[in-house]
């Protein structure tokens, strides 16, 4: 592959300058202005192409601008984009039915993002149990709004915003006894990511999840699975919970839900539901988002992307494990949610790969996250591995 970023058009500079001047500088951005995409590829404003192993942080599961997704959004946009939840719409009812089938849960509530889904789960758990506190796992990421932030581990994210909804109550990963010890008479729910995403692709074992389920049952505590990052085929199943067979009481979803259109939701089992007036979202489940989600789910089904993600994920991980990559401590993952842990910070590798036409990102500083669109091909994986070898 050729070196990118050599020549810079003035429009790239203009965009970067406007961002620096007019946008709050809360993001540490890569020096790339992305303009278009197709399948697993994205293209910058200067025409350079990249294999996208970021996928908008596990969002573009069906690939960039999939024609069927684009068509569904266009068709719905021409018909009806938004009406209030004081009315019914066809796409919302259809999507709700589909999600209940896919999750095995009883009912859903729609919102617009991951953090909102976590807020909804927290409110539902409080309303249902009459208890106020939550137990979360060290290195967890559940979002940035005040409730979700109080269950997010990183001190850097929390410190400027205290007091949060609750003080720290985190237990070590894969330690069921710690969960049992942390639950008190005030605990409404335990919240777990089946695989931690932002925390560094840390896999919670099936045995651990089963034990946590039992502890929750024994103590009358609700179990929430945060599947915002692991959902919609990312790990080779519709939802990561299927690997362990453990059923939560409430689950959150967002990121890949509508193929890149912003959307979130929770699903809960029989008997756990908001009552009239307890929660709402103006945009939640609007017809445009629901049409996008229905199309995205349909693409995953029709193109067999669950099986493909499993196959490509195994191929990717085997290649990464076999090649003696310098500084690699561990390669782990499920499906196309892969982490490559290094013995150093991975920012240099991310920069190098970008110059060679591969987009990657780091989670938790030392872990390279590989989460490409599920449509990635073997040839594209080979190209990514070749770049990593050089790095
Ligand atoms: C990304 C993420 C969130 C937050 O989602 P936003 O849409 O950014 O608010 C919550 N939980 C998990 C597990 C995530 O990966």
PDB file of C-alpha atoms and ligand atoms in Angstrom, residues 57 112-116 118 141-144 193 197-198 226-229 252 254-255, ligand 1:
ATOM      1  CA  UNK A  57     -16.610   2.343  17.142  1.00  0.00           C
ATOM      2  CA  UNK A 112     -31.199   7.502  20.730  1.00  0.00           C
ATOM      3  CA  UNK A 113     -27.816   6.458  22.108  1.00  0.00           C
ATOM      4  CA  UNK A 114     -25.939   4.086  24.366  1.00  0.00           C
ATOM      5  CA  UNK A 115     -25.735   6.354  27.347  1.00  0.00           C
ATOM      6  CA  UNK A 116     -29.481   7.006  27.146  1.00  0.00           C
ATOM      7  CA  UNK A 118     -28.024   2.908  30.265  1.00  0.00           C
ATOM      8  CA  UNK A 141     -17.686   1.938  30.198  1.00  0.00           C
ATOM      9  CA  UNK A 142     -21.396   2.692  30.260  1.00  0.00           C
ATOM     10  CA  UNK A 143     -21.545   6.226  28.871  1.00  0.00           C
ATOM     11  CA  UNK A 144     -21.090   9.870  29.773  1.00  0.00           C
ATOM     12  CA  UNK A 193     -20.682  -5.726  29.676  1.00  0.00           C
ATOM     13  CA  UNK A 197     -15.248  -2.621  24.877  1.00  0.00           C
ATOM     14  CA  UNK A 198     -13.695   0.670  25.974  1.00  0.00           C
ATOM     15  CA  UNK A 226     -24.796  -3.560  28.578  1.00  0.00           C
ATOM     16  CA  UNK A 227     -24.743  -4.842  24.986  1.00  0.00           C
ATOM     17  CA  UNK A 228     -24.324  -1.408  23.429  1.00  0.00           C
ATOM     18  CA  UNK A 229     -21.022  -2.425  21.817  1.00  0.00           C
ATOM     19  CA  UNK A 252     -29.100  -2.135  26.622  1.00  0.00           C
ATOM     20  CA  UNK A 254     -27.280   1.124  20.617  1.00  0.00           C
ATOM     21  CA  UNK A 255     -24.150   1.572  18.441  1.00  0.00           C
TER      22      UNK A 255
HETATM   23  C1  LIG B   1     -20.313   3.266  23.555  1.00  0.00           C
HETATM   24  C2  LIG B   1     -20.890   2.640  24.759  1.00  0.00           C
HETATM   25  C3  LIG B   1     -21.837   3.302  25.564  1.00  0.00           C
HETATM   26  C4  LIG B   1     -22.243   4.739  25.307  1.00  0.00           C
HETATM   27  O1  LIG B   1     -22.861   4.902  24.080  1.00  0.00           O
HETATM   28  P1  LIG B   1     -23.060   6.372  23.472  1.00  0.00           P
HETATM   29  O2  LIG B   1     -23.927   6.134  22.278  1.00  0.00           O
HETATM   30  O3  LIG B   1     -21.697   6.897  23.138  1.00  0.00           O
HETATM   31  O4  LIG B   1     -23.723   7.185  24.510  1.00  0.00           O
HETATM   32  C5  LIG B   1     -22.375   2.617  26.621  1.00  0.00           C
HETATM   33  N1  LIG B   1     -22.021   1.352  26.902  1.00  0.00           N
HETATM   34  C6  LIG B   1     -21.127   0.684  26.155  1.00  0.00           C
HETATM   35  C7  LIG B   1     -20.781  -0.726  26.492  1.00  0.00           C
HETATM   36  C8  LIG B   1     -20.509   1.313  25.067  1.00  0.00           C
HETATM   37  O5  LIG B   1     -19.589   0.655  24.349  1.00  0.00           O
END
